[in-house]
mmCIF file of C-alpha atoms in Angstrom:
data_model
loop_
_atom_site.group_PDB
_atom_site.id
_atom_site.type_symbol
_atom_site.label_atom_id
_atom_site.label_comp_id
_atom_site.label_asym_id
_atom_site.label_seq_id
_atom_site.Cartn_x
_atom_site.Cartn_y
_atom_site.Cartn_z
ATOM 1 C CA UNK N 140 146.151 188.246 140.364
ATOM 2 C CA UNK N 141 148.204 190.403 143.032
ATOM 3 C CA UNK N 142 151.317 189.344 140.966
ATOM 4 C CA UNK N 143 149.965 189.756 137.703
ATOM 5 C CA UNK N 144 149.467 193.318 138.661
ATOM 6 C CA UNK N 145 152.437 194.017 140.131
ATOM 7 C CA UNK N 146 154.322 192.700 137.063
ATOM 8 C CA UNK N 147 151.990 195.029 134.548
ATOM 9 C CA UNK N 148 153.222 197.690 137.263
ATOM 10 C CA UNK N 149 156.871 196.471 137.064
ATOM 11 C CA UNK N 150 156.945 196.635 133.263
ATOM 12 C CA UNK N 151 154.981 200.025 132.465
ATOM 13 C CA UNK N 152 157.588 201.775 135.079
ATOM 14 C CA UNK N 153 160.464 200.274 133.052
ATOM 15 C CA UNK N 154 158.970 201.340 129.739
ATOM 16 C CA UNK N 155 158.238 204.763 130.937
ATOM 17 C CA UNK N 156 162.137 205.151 132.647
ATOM 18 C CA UNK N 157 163.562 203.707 129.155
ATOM 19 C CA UNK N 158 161.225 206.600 127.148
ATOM 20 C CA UNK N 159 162.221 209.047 129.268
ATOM 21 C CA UNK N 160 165.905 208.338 129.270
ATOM 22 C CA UNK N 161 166.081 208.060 125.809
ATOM 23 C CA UNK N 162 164.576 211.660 125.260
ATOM 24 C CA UNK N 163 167.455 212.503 127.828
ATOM 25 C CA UNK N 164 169.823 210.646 125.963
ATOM 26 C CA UNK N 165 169.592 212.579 122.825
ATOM 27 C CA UNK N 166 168.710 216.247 124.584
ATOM 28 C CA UNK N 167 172.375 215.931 126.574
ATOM 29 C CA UNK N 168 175.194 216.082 125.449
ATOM 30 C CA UNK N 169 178.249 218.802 124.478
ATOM 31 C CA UNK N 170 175.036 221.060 122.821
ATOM 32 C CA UNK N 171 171.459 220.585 125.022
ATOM 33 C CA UNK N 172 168.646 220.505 122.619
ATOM 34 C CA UNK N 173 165.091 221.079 124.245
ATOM 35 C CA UNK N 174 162.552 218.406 123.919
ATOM 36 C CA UNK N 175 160.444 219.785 121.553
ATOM 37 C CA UNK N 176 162.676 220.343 119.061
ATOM 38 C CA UNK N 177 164.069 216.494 119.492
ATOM 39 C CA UNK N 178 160.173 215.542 118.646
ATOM 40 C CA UNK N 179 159.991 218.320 115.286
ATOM 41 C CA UNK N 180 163.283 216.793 114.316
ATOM 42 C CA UNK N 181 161.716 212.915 114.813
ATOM 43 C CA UNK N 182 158.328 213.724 112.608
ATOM 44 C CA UNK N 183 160.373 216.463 110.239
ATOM 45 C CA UNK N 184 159.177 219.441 111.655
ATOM 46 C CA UNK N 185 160.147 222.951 112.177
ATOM 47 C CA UNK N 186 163.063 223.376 114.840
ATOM 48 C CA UNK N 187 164.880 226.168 115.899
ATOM 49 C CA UNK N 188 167.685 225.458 114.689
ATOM 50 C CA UNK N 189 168.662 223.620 111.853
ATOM 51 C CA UNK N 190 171.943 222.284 113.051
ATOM 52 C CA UNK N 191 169.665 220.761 115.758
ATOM 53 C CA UNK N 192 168.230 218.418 113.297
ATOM 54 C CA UNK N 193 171.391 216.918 111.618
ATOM 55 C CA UNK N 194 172.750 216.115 114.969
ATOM 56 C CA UNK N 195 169.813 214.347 116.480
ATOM 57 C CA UNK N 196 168.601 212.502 113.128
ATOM 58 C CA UNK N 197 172.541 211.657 112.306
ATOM 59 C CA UNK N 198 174.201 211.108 115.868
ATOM 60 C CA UNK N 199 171.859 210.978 118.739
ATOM 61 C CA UNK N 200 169.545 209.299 117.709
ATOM 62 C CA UNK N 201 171.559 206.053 115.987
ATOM 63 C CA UNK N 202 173.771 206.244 119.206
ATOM 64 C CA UNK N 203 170.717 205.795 121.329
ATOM 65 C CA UNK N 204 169.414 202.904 119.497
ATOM 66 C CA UNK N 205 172.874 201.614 119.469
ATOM 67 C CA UNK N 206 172.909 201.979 123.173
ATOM 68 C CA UNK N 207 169.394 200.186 123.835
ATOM 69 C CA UNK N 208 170.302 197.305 121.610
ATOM 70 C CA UNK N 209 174.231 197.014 123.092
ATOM 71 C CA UNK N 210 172.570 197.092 126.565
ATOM 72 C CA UNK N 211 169.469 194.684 126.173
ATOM 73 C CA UNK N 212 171.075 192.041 123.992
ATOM 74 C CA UNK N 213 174.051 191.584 126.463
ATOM 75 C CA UNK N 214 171.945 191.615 129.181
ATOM 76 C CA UNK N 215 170.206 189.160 127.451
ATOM 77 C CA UNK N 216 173.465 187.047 126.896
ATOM 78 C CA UNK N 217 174.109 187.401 130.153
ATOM 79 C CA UNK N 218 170.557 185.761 131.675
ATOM 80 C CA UNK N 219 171.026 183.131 129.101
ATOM 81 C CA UNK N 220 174.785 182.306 130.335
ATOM 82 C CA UNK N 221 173.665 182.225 133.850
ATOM 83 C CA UNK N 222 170.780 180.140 133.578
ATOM 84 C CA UNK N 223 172.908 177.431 131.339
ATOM 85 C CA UNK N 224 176.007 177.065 133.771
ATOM 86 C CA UNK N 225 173.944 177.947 137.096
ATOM 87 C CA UNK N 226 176.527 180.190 137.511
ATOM 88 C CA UNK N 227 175.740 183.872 138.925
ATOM 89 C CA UNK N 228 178.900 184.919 137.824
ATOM 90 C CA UNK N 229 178.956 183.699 134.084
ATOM 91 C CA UNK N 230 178.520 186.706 131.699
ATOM 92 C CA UNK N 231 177.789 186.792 127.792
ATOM 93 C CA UNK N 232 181.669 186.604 127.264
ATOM 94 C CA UNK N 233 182.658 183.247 129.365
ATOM 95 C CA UNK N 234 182.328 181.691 126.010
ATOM 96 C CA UNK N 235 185.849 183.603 125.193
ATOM 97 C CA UNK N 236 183.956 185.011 122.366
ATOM 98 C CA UNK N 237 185.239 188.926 123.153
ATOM 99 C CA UNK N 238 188.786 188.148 123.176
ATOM 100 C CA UNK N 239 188.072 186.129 119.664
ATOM 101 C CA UNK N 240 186.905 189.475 118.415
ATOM 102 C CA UNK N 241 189.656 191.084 120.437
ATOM 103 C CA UNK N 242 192.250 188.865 118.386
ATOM 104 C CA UNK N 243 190.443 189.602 115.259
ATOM 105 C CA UNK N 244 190.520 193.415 115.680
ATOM 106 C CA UNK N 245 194.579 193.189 116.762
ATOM 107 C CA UNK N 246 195.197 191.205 114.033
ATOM 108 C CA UNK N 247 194.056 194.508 111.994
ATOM 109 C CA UNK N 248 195.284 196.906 114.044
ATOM 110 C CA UNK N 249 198.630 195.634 114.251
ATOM 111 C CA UNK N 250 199.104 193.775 111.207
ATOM 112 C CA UNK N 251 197.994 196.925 108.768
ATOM 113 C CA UNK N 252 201.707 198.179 109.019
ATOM 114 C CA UNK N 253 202.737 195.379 107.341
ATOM 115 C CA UNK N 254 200.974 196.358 104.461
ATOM 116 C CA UNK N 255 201.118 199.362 102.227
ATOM 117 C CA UNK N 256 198.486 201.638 100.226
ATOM 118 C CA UNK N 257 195.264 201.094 99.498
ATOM 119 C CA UNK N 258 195.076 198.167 101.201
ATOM 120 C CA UNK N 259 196.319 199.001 104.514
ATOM 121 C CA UNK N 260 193.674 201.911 104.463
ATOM 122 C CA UNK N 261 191.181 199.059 103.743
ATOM 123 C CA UNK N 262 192.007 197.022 106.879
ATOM 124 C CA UNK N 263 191.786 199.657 108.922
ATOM 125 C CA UNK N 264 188.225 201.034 107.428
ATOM 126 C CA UNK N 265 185.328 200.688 109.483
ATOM 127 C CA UNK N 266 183.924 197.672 108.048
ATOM 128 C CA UNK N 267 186.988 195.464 107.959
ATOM 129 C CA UNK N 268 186.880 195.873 111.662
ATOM 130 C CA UNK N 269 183.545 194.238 112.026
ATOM 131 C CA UNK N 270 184.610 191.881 109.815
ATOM 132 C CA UNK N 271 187.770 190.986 111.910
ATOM 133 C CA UNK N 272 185.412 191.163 114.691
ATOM 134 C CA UNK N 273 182.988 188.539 113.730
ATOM 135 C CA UNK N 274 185.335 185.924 112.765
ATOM 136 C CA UNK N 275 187.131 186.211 115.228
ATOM 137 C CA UNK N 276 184.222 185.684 117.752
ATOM 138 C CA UNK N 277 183.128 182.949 114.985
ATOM 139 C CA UNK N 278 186.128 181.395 115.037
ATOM 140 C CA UNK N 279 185.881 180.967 118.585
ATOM 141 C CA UNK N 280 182.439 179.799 118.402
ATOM 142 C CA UNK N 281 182.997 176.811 116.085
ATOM 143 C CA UNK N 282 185.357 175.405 118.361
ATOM 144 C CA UNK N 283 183.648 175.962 121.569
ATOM 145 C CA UNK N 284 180.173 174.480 119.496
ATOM 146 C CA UNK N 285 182.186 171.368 118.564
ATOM 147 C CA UNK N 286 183.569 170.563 122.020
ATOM 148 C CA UNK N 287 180.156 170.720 123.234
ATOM 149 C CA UNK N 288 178.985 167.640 121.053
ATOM 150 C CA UNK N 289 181.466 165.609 122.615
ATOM 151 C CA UNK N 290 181.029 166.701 126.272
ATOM 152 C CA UNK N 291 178.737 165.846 128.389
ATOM 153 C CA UNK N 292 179.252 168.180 131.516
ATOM 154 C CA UNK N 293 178.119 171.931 130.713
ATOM 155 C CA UNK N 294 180.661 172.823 133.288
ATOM 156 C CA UNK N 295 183.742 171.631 130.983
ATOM 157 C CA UNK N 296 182.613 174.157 128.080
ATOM 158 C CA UNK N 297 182.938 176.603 130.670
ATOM 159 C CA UNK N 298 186.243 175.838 131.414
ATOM 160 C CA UNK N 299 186.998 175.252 127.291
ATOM 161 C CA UNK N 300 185.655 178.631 127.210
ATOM 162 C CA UNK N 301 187.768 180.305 129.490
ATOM 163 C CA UNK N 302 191.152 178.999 127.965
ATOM 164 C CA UNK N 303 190.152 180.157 124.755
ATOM 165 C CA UNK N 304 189.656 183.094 126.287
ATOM 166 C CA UNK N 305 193.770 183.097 128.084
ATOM 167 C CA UNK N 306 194.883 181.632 124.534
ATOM 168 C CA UNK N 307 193.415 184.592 122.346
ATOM 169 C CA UNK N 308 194.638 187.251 125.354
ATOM 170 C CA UNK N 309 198.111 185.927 124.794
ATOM 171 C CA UNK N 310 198.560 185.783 120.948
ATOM 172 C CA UNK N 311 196.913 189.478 121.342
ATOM 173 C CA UNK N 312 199.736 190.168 124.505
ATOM 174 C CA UNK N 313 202.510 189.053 121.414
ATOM 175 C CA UNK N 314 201.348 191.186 119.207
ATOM 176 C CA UNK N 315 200.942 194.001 120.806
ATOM 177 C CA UNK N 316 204.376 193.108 122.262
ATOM 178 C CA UNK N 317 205.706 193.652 118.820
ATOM 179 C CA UNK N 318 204.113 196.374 117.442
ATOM 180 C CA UNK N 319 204.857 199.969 117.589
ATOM 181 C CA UNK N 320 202.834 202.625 120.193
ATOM 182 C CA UNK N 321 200.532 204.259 117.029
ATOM 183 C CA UNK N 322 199.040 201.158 116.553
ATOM 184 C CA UNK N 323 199.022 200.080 120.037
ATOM 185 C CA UNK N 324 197.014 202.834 120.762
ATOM 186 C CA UNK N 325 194.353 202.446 118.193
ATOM 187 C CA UNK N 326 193.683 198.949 119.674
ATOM 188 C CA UNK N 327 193.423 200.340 123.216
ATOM 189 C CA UNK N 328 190.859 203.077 122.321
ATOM 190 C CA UNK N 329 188.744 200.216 120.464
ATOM 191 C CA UNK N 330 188.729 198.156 123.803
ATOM 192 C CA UNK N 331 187.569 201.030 125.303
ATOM 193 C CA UNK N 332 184.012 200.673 123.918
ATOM 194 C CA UNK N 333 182.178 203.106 122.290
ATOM 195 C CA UNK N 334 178.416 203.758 120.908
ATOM 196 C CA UNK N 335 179.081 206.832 119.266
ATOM 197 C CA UNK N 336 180.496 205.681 115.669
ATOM 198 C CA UNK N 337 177.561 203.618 113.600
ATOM 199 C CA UNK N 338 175.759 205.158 110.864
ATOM 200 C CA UNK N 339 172.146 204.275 110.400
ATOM 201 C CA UNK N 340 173.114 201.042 107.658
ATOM 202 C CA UNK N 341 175.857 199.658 110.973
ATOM 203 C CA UNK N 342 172.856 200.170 113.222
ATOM 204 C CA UNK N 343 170.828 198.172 110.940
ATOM 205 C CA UNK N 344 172.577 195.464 110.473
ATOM 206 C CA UNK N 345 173.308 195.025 114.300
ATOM 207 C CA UNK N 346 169.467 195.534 114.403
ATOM 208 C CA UNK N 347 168.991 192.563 112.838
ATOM 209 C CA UNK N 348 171.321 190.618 114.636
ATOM 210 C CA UNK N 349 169.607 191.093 117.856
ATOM 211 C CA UNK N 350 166.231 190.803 116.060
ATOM 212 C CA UNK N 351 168.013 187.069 115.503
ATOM 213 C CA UNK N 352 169.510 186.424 118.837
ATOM 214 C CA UNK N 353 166.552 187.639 120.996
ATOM 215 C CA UNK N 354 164.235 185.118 119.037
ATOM 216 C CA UNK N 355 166.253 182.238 119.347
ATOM 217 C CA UNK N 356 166.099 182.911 123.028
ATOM 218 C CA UNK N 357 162.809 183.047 123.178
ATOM 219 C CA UNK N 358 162.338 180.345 121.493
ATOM 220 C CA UNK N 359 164.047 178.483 123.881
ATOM 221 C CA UNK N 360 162.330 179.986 127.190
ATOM 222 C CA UNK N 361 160.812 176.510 128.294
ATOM 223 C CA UNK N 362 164.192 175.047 127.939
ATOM 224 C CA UNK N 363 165.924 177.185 129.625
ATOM 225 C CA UNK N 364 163.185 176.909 132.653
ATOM 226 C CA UNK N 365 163.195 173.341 132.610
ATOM 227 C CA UNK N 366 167.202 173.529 133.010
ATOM 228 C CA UNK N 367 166.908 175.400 136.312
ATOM 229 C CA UNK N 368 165.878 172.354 138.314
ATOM 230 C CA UNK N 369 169.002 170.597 136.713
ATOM 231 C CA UNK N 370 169.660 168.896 133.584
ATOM 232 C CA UNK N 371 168.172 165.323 134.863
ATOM 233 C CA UNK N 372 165.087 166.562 135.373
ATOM 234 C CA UNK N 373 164.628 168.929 132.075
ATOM 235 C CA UNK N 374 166.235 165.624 130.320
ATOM 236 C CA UNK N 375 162.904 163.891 132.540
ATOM 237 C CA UNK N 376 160.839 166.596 130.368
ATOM 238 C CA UNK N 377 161.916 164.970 127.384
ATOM 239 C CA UNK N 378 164.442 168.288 126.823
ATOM 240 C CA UNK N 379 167.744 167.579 124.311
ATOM 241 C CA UNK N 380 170.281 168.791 126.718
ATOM 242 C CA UNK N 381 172.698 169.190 123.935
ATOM 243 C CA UNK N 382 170.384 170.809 121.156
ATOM 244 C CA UNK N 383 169.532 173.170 124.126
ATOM 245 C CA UNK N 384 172.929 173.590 124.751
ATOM 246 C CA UNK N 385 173.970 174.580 121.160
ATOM 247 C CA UNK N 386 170.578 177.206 121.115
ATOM 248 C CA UNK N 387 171.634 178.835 124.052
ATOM 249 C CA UNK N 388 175.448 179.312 122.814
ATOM 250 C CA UNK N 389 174.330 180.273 119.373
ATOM 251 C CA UNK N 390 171.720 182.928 120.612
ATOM 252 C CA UNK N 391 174.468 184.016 123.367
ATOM 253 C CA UNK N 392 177.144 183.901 120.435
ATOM 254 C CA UNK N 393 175.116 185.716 117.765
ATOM 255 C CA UNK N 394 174.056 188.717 120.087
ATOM 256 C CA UNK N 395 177.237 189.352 122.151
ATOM 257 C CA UNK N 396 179.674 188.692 118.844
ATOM 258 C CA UNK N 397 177.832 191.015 116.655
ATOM 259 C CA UNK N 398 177.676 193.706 119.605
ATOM 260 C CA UNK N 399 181.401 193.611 120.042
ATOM 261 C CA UNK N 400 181.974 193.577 116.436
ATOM 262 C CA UNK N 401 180.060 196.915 116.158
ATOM 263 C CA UNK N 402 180.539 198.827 119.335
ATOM 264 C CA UNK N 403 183.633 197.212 120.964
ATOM 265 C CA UNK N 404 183.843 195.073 123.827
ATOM 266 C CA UNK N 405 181.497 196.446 127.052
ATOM 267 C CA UNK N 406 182.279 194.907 130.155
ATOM 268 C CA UNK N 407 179.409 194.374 132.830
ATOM 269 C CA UNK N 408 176.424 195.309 131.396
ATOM 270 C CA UNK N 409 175.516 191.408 131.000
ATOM 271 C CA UNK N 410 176.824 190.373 134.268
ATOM 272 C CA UNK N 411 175.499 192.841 136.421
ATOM 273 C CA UNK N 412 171.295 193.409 134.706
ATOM 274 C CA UNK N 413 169.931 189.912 135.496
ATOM 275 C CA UNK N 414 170.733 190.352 139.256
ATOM 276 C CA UNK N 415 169.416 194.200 139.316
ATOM 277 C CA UNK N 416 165.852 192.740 137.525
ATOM 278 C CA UNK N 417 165.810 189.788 139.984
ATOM 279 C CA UNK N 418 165.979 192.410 142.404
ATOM 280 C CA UNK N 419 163.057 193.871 141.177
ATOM 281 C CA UNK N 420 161.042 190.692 139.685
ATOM 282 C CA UNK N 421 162.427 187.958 141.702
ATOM 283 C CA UNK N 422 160.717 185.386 139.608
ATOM 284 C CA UNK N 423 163.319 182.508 137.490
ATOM 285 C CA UNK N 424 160.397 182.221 134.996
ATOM 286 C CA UNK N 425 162.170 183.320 131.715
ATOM 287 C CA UNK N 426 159.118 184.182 129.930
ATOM 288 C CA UNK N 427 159.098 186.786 132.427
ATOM 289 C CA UNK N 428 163.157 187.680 133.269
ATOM 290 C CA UNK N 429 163.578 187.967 129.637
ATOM 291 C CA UNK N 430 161.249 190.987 128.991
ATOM 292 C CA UNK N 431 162.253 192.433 131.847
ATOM 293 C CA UNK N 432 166.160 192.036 131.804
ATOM 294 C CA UNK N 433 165.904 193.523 127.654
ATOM 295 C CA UNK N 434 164.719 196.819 129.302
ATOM 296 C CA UNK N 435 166.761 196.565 131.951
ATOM 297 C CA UNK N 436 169.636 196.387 129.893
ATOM 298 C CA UNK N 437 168.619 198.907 127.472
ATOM 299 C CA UNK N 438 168.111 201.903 130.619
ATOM 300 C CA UNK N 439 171.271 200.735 132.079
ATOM 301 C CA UNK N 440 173.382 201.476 128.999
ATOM 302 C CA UNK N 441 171.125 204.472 127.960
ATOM 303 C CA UNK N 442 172.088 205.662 131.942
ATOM 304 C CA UNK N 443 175.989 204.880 131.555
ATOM 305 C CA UNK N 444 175.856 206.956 127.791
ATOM 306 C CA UNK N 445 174.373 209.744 129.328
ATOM 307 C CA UNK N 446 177.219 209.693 131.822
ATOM 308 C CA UNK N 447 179.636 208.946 129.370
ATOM 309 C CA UNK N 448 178.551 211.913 127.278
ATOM 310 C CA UNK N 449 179.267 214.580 130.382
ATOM 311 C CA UNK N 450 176.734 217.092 129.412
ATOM 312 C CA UNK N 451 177.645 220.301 128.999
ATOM 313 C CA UNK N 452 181.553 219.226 128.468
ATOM 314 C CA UNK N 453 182.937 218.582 124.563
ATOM 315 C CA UNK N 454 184.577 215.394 126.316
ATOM 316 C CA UNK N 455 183.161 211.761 125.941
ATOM 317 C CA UNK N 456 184.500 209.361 128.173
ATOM 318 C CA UNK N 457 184.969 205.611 127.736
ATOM 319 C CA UNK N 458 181.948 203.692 128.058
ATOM 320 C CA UNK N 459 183.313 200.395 129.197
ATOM 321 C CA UNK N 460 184.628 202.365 132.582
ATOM 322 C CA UNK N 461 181.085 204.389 133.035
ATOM 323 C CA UNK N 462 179.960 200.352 132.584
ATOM 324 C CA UNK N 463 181.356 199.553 135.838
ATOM 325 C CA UNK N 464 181.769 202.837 137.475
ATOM 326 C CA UNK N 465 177.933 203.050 138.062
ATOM 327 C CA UNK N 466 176.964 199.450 137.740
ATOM 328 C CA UNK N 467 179.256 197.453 139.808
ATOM 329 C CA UNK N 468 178.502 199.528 143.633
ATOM 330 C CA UNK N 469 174.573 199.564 142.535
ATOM 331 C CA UNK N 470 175.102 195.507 142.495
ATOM 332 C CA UNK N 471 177.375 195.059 145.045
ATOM 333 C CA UNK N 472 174.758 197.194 147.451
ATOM 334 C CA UNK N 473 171.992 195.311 146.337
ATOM 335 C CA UNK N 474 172.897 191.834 146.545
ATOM 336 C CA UNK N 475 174.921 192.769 149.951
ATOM 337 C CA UNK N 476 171.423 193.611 151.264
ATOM 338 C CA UNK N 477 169.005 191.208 149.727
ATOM 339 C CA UNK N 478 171.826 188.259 150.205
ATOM 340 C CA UNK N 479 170.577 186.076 147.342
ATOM 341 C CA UNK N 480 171.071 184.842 143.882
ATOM 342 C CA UNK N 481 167.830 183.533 142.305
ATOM 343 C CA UNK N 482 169.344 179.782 141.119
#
């Protein structure tokens, strides 16, 4: 009961901080705009200042729900990685699914040049980036999803994971090798992350892919607790080790590739959030840490953004350094003086 009551406790803070910050989140930025005009402009009614309106309805606000659903679904990713390797230091991209996307995105970037006109301007539009994006991380997928039929030992699709990873990193080293500085650059500043570019149909569809991805992980929560005390005993449970397998990598695979597709490849964010919550909630009960770690996520993004945004400054900065310029001491501190990893 004592538990059960801390937990309620646990949760309503986190809701409250993630309200809160999101309010913040779309008040700061180059222009402040008061609270109450944020709430006229969310139920359509008067505000001060009409400008106000288009830029909370059209920017802040899809950039904030970008930012929730970036931060909880690789946090997310990140739990489920974790908990399928037993590995505190396996993240939502060990699968080498961000440098798939990486490839895909290159491939654009610095193959448009070879093509004139119309259709150069289409490879380099917004949504032939996703696309590039997604088969690139689906690409990488497949092949990771069809060693793991034949292998036994989770630990070798880690490794398989991690060369894909090197292979993809050099073909994109080649290119880039080749290719001239302009279009260099445009693949560096898409590395760099950022929340700020989705119009309400983008943020819709990624909606829906982490509507996907966060039900086939819960769908899997007594798997994935049964897999904590090893595979022999969840295989004791009468648990399919491999159909397990391929639910975790396809939940992992559908929430972290369609994030990257859509707002670039963000470091951290899933490595670091399931240590902060166990912090907090140091339970291993997923049906618990998976609740917790989707708001966790979501505030620790919405708390980078704001950063990011420098209030009061017409500058944004990239979000994949705010990532680990706040995160990565906050972790280090923490686990430094609790000394453990919940596995």
């Amino acid at each position: 009961m004592i538990l059960r009551r801390k937990y309620i406790l646990t949760f309503s803070l986190l809701t409250l901080a993630l309200i809160g910050l999101l309010f913040l989140n779309i008040g700061l930025g180059s222009v402040k705009i008061p609270l109450k005009d944020i709430i006229a402009s969310l139920f359509n009614l008067e505000v001060s200042r009409e400008s106000w309106r288009y830029i909370v309805l059209e920017y802040r606000l899809p950039k904030a729900i970008t930012a929730i659903l970036t931060g909880s679904g690789l946090a997310v990713s990140g739990l489920l990685m974790q908990t399928l390797f037993r590995n505190p230091l396996a993240g939502p991209y060990v699968l080498g699914l961000s440098s798939g996307a990486s490839l895909g995105v290159a491939i654009v970037f610095m193959g448009a040049g070879l093509f004139g006109g119309a259709f150069s301007a289409f490879l380099l539009s917004k949504w032939s980036i996703v696309i590039a994006s997604s088969l690139g991380s689906l690409l990488v997928l497949l092949a990771v999803m069809l060693a793991s039929l034949r292998l036994r030992d989770t630990m070798a699709i880690l490794i398989i994971g991690l060369m894909f990873a090197s292979l993809t990193a050099a073909v994109v080293s080649v290119l880039a090798y080749f290719s001239p500085a302009s279009q260099l650059q445009q693949y560096v500043f898409w590395s760099f992350g950022s929340l700020g570019n989705l119009s309400w149909e983008e943020v819709s569809v990624l909606g829906l892919f982490w509507t996907i991805g966060i039900f086939l992980s819960v769908a899997g929560i007594k798997n994935l607790n049964s897999l904590l005390l090893g595979e022999q005993y969840a295989k004791s449970l009468g648990v399919s080790i491999q159909r397990n397998r391929l639910l975790v990598i396809l939940a992992t695979s559908i929430l972290a590739g369609s994030i990257t597709a859509f707002a670039g490849p963000i470091a951290f964010v899933g490595l670091a959030v399931p240590h902060l919550i166990r912090q907090v909630i140091p339970v291993n009960n997923h049906s618990i840490l998976i609740p917790a770690v989707i708001l966790g996520g979501a505030i620790l993004m919405l708390v980078c953004d704001i950063a990011a945004q420098m209030p009061g400054s017409e500058f944004t900065l990239p979000i994949n350094a705010i990532t680990s310029l706040i995160g990565a001491p906050v972790v280090i501190w923490l686990l430094v003086r609790k000394r453990r990893f919940l596995f």
